[in-house]
Short mmCIF file of C-alpha atoms in Angstrom, two decimals:
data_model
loop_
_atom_site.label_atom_id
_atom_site.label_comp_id
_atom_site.label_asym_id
_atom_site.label_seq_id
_atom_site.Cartn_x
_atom_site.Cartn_y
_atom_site.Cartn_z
CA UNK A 160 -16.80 12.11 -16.77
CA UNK A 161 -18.60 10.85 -19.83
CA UNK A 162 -20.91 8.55 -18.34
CA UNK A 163 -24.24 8.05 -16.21
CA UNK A 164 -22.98 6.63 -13.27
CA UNK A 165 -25.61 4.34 -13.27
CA UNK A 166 -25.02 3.15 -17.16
CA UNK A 167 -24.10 -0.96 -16.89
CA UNK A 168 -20.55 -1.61 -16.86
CA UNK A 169 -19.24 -3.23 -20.40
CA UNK A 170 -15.97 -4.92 -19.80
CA UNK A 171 -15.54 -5.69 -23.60
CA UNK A 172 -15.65 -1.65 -23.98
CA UNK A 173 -12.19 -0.90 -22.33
CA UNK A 174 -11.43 2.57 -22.44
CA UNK A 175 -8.37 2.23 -20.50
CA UNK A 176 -6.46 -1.05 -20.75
CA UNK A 177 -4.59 -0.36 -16.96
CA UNK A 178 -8.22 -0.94 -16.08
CA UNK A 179 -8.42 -4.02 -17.50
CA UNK A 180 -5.16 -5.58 -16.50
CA UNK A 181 -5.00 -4.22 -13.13
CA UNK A 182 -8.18 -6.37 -12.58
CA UNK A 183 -7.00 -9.23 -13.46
CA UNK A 184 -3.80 -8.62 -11.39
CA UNK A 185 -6.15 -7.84 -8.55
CA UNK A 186 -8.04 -10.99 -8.51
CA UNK A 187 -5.25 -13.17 -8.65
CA UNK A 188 -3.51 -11.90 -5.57
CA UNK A 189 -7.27 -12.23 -3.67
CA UNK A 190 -6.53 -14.10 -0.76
CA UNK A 191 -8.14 -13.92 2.62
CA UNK A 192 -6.06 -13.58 6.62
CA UNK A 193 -8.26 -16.83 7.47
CA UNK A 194 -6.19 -18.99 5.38
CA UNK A 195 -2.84 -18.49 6.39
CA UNK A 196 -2.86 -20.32 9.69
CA UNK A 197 -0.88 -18.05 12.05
CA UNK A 198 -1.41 -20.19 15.44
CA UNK A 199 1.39 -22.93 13.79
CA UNK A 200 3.34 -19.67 14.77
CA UNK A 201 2.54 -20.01 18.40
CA UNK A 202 5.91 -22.01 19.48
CA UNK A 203 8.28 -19.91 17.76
CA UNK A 204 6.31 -16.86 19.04
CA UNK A 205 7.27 -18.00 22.52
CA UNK A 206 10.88 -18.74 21.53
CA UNK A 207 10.98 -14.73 21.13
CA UNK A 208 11.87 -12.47 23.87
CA UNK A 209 9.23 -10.05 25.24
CA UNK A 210 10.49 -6.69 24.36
CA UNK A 211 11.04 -8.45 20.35
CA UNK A 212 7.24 -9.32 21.17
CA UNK A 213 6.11 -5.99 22.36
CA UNK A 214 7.97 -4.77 19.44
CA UNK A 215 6.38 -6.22 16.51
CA UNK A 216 2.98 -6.70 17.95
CA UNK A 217 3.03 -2.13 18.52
CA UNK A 218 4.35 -2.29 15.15
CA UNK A 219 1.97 -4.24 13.43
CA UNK A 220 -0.66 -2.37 15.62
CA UNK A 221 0.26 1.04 13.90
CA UNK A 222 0.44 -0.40 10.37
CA UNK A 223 -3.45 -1.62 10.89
CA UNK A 224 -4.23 2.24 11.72
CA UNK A 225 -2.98 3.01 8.20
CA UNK A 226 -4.31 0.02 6.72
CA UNK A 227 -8.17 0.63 8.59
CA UNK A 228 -7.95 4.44 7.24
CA UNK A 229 -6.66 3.46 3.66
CA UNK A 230 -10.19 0.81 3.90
CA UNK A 231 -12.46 3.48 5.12
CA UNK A 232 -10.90 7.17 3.79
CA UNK A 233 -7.72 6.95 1.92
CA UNK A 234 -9.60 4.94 -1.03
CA UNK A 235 -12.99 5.69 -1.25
CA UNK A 236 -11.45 9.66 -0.93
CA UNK A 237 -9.46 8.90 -4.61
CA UNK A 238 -12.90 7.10 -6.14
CA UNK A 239 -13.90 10.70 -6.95
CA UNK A 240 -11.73 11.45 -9.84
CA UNK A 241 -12.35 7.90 -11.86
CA UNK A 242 -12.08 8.31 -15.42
CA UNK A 243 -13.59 4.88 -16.45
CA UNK A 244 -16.28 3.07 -14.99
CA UNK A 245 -13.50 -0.15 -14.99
CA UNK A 246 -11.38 2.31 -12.75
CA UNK A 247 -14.11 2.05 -10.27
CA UNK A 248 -14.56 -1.93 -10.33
CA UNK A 249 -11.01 -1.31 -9.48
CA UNK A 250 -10.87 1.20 -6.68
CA UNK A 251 -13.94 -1.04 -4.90
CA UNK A 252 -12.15 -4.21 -5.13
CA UNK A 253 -8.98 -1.99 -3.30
CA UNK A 254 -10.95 -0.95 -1.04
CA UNK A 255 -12.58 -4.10 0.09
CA UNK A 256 -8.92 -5.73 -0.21
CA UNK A 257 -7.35 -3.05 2.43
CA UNK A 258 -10.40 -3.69 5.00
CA UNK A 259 -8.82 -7.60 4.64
CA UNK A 260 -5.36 -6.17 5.18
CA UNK A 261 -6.70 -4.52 8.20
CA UNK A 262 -8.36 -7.61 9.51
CA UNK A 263 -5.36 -9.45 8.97
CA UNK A 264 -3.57 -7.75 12.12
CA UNK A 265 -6.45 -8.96 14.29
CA UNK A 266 -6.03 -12.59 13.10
CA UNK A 267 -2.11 -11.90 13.89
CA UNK A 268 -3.31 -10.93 17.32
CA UNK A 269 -5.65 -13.21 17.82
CA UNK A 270 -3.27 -16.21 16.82
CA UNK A 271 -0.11 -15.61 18.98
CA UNK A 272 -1.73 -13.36 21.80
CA UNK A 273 -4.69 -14.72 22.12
CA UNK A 274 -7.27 -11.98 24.50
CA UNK A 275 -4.63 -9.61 24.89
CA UNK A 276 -4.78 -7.92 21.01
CA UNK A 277 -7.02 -5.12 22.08
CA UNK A 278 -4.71 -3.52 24.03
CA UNK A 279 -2.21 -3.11 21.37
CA UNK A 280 -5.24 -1.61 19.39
CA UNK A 281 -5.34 0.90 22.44
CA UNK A 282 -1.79 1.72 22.38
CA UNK A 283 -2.03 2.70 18.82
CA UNK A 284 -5.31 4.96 18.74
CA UNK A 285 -3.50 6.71 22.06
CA UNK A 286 -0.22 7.14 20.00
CA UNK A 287 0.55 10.68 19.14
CA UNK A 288 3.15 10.22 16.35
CA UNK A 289 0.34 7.58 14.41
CA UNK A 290 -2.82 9.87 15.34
CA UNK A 291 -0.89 13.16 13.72
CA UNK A 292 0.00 10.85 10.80
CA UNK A 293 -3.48 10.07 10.70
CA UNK A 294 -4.69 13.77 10.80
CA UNK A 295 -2.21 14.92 8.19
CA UNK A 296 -3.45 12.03 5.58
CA UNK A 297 -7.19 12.62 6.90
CA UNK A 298 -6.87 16.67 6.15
CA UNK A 299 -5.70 15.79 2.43
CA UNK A 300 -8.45 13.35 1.83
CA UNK A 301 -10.76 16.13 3.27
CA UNK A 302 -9.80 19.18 1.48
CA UNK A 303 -6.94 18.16 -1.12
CA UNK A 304 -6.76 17.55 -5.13
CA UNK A 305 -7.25 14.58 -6.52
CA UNK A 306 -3.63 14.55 -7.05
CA UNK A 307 -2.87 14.92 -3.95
CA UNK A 308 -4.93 12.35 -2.39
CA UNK A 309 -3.31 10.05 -4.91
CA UNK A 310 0.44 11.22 -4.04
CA UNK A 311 -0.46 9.96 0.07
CA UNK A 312 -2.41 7.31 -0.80
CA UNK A 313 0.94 6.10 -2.10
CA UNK A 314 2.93 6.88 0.33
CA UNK A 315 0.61 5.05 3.11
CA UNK A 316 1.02 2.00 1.41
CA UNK A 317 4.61 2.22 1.36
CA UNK A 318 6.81 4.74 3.10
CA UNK A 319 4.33 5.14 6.13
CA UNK A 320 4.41 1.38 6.46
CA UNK A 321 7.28 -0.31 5.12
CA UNK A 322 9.52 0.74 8.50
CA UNK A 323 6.62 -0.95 10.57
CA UNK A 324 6.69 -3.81 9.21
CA UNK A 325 10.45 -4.31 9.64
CA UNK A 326 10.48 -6.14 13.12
CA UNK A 327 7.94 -8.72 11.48
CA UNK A 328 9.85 -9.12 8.25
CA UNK A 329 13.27 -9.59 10.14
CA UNK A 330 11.78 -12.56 12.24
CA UNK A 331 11.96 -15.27 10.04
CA UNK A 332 10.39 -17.64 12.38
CA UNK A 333 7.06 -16.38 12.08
CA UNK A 334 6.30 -18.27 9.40
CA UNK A 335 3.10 -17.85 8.70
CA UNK A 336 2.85 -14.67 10.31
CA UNK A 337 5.80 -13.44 7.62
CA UNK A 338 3.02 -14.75 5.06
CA UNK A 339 0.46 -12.57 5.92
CA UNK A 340 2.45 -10.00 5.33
CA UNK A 341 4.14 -10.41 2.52
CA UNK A 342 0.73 -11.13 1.26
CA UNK A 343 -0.50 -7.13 2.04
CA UNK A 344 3.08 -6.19 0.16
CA UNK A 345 1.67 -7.93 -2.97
CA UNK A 346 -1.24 -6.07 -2.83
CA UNK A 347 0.48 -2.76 -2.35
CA UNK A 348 2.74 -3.70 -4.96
CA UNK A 349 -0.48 -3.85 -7.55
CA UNK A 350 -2.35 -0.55 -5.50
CA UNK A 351 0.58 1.71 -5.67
CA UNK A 352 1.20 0.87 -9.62
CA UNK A 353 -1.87 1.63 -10.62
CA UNK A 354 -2.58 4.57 -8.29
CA UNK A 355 0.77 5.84 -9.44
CA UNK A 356 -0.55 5.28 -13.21
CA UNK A 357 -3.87 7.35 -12.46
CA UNK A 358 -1.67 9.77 -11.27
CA UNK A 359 0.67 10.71 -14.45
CA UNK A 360 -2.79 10.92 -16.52
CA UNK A 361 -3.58 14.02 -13.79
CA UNK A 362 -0.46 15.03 -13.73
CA UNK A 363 0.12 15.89 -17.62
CA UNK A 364 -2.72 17.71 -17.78
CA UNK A 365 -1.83 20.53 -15.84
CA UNK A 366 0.25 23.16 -16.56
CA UNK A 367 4.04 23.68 -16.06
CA UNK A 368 3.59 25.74 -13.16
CA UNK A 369 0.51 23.96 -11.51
CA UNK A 370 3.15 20.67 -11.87
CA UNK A 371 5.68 22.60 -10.01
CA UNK A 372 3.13 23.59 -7.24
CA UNK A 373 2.28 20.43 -6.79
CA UNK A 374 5.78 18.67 -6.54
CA UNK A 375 6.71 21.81 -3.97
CA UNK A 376 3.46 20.32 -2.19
CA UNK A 377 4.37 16.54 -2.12
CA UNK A 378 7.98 17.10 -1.41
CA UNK A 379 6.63 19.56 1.96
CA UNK A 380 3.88 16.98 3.24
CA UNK A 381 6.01 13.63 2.47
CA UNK A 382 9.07 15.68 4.80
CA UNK A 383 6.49 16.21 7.27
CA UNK A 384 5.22 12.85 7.34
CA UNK A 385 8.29 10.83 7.09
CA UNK A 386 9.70 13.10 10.46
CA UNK A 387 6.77 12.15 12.23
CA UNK A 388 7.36 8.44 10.87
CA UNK A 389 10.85 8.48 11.72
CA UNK A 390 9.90 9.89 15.23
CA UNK A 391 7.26 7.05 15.85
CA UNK A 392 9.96 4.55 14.53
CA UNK A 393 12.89 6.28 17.18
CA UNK A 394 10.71 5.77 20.44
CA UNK A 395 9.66 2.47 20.07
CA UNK A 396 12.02 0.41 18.82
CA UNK A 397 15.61 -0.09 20.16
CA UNK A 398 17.57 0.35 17.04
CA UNK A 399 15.08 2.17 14.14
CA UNK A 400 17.86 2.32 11.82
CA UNK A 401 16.85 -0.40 9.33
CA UNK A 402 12.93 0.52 10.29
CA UNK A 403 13.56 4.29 8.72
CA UNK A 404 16.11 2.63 5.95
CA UNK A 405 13.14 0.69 5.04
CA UNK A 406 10.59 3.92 5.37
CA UNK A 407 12.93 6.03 3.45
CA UNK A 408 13.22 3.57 0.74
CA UNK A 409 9.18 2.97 0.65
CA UNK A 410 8.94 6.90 0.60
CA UNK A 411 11.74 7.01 -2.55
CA UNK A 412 9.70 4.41 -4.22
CA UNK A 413 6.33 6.50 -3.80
CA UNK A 414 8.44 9.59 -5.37
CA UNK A 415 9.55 7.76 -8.17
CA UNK A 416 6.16 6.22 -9.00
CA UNK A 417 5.22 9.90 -8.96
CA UNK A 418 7.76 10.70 -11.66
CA UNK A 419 9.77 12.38 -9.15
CA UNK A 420 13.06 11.77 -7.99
CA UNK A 421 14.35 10.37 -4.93
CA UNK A 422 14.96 12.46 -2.50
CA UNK A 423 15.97 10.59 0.75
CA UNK A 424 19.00 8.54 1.84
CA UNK A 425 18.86 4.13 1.44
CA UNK A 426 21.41 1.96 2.54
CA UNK A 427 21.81 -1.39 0.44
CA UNK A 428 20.63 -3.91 2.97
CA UNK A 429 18.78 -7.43 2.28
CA UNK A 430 15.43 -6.19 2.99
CA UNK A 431 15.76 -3.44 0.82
CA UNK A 432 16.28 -6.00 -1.82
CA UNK A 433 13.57 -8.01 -1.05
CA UNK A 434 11.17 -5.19 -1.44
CA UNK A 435 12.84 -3.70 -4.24
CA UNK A 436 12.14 -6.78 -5.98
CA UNK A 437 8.55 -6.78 -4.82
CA UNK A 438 7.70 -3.60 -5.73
CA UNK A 439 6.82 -2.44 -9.26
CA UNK A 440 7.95 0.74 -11.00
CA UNK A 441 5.79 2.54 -13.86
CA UNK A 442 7.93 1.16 -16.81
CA UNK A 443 7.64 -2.98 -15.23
CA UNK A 444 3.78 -1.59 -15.17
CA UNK A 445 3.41 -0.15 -18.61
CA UNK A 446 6.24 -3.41 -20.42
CA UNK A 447 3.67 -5.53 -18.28
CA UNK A 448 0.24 -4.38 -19.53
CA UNK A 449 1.53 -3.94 -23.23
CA UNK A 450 2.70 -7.73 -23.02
CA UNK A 451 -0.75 -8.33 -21.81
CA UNK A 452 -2.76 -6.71 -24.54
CA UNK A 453 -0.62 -8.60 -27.14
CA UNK A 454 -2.19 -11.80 -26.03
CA UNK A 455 -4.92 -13.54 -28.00
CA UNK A 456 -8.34 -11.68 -27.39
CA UNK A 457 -9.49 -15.07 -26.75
CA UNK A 458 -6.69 -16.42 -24.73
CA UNK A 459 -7.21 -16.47 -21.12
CA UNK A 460 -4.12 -15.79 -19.14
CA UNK A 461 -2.29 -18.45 -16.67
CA UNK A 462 -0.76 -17.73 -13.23
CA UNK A 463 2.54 -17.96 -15.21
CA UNK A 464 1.92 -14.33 -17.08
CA UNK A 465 1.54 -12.37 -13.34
CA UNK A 466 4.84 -11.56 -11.87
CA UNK A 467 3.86 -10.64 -8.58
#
């Protein structure tokens, strides 16, 4: 670190232009769960029966575990290895935008099961598959290397969630409820891109066989992990298959954003697609911020330039 950390933060001294870019990627996607007004979802939310009801609300109930420890552990725990000053504008304005992702599943709640959300909320924080998820993650952020609190971070946001939010995804009738969501995908979208690009800048700096240490590490926890996911996924929903598709490919896309290859089986589907498209790998990233830094110093950028 070359820096006081309480020197003022100069935004026309970019050190790193990811900084920069991710920023302004950041606070165009700010939104807030208030907006979206998930109680026009209250008749089609009836139309549904009760075990496709119990289904998505214990769903959407485990991905605001992940989504409250990302707020309060996951990303304050990778703040410690900032190499700019920008980087942590960045990580605070993650953080703050995961504690609205996590709020966003109480306004869910609130909207089409109105008094009863708490108990899903109970169901989750008694659920052994999430709580050992929760343990393993918490254990890295504890004791781990920067690298590999970066590596799960990653992983949260996508392979650890992406099955969970199947049952919601799959209902198109919850309009708004859909919206919300695809909302928090956006904003994983940006947080795993630029998470992912922190993590190359780590990763080339070690040596050959710290590199191959590392990968022997990610490859053991993210097995270990996507089991228990799997598991989770197997016992409460009637059919998981597309659920795990959908975790498998979220935990592929977390590999490759490492530099890694994919290592577990997809099957083409529709959803797939749609997050495929969603998502952002480190080469749309890096052809993304170099077309941004080409603009005019003195050009401000439109809505137009952002493609997510």
């Amino acid at each position: 670190m070359d820096y006081l950390y309480y020197k003022a933060i100069n935004w026309d001294d970019i050190k790193d232009n990811f900084d920069k870019y991710t920023w302004e990627q950041l606070t165009t996607n700010f939104w807030l769960d208030i907006r979206i007004p998930v109680t026009n979802d209250q008749p089609a939310w009836q139309q549904l029966a009760d075990t496709q009801q119990q289904a998505i609300t214990r769903m959407l109930a485990g991905a605001s575990m992940l989504a409250v420890y990302q707020s309060e552990i996951g990303t304050p725990a990778i703040r410690h290895d900032r190499r700019t000053q920008q980087e942590e504008s960045v990580l605070n304005t993650i953080t703050f935008m995961k504690s609205v992702h996590a709020k966003s599943y109480t306004t869910i709640f609130r909207a089409l099961i109105p008094g009863n959300g708490g108990a899903n909320f109970t169901w989750a924080d008694n659920n052994t598959n999430l709580q050992a998820e929760i343990d393993q993650l918490a254990q890295t952020s504890t004791n781990g290397t920067a690298l590999q609190k970066k590596a799960l971070f990653i992983l949260t946001e996508t392979g650890l969630s992406f099955g969970k939010y199947w049952t919601t995804l799959q209902t198109h009738s919850l309009v708004n409820t859909y919206q919300m969501l695809a909302n928090i995908l956006r904003g994983s979208a940006i947080f795993s891109a630029y998470v992912g690009y922190k993590f190359h800048l780590g990763f080339e700096d070690l040596t050959s066989s710290d590199q191959a240490e590392l990968q022997h590490w990610i490859n053991t926890q993210f097995d270990q992990l996507m089991q228990t996911e799997k598991d989770f996924l197997e016992a409460n929903l009637e059919d998981a298959t597309e659920a795990i598709n959908l975790a498998y490919y979220g935990a592929n896309h977390t590999l490759t954003s490492l530099g890694f290859d994919a290592s577990y089986e997809v099957q083409p589907s529709p959803l797939v697609a749609q997050l495929r498209k969603l998502m952002i790998d480190q080469d749309q990233f890096l052809q993304q911020v170099t077309a941004a830094n080409n603009e005019s110093d003195t050009e401000e950028m439109t809505d137009d330039d952002y493609d997510f």
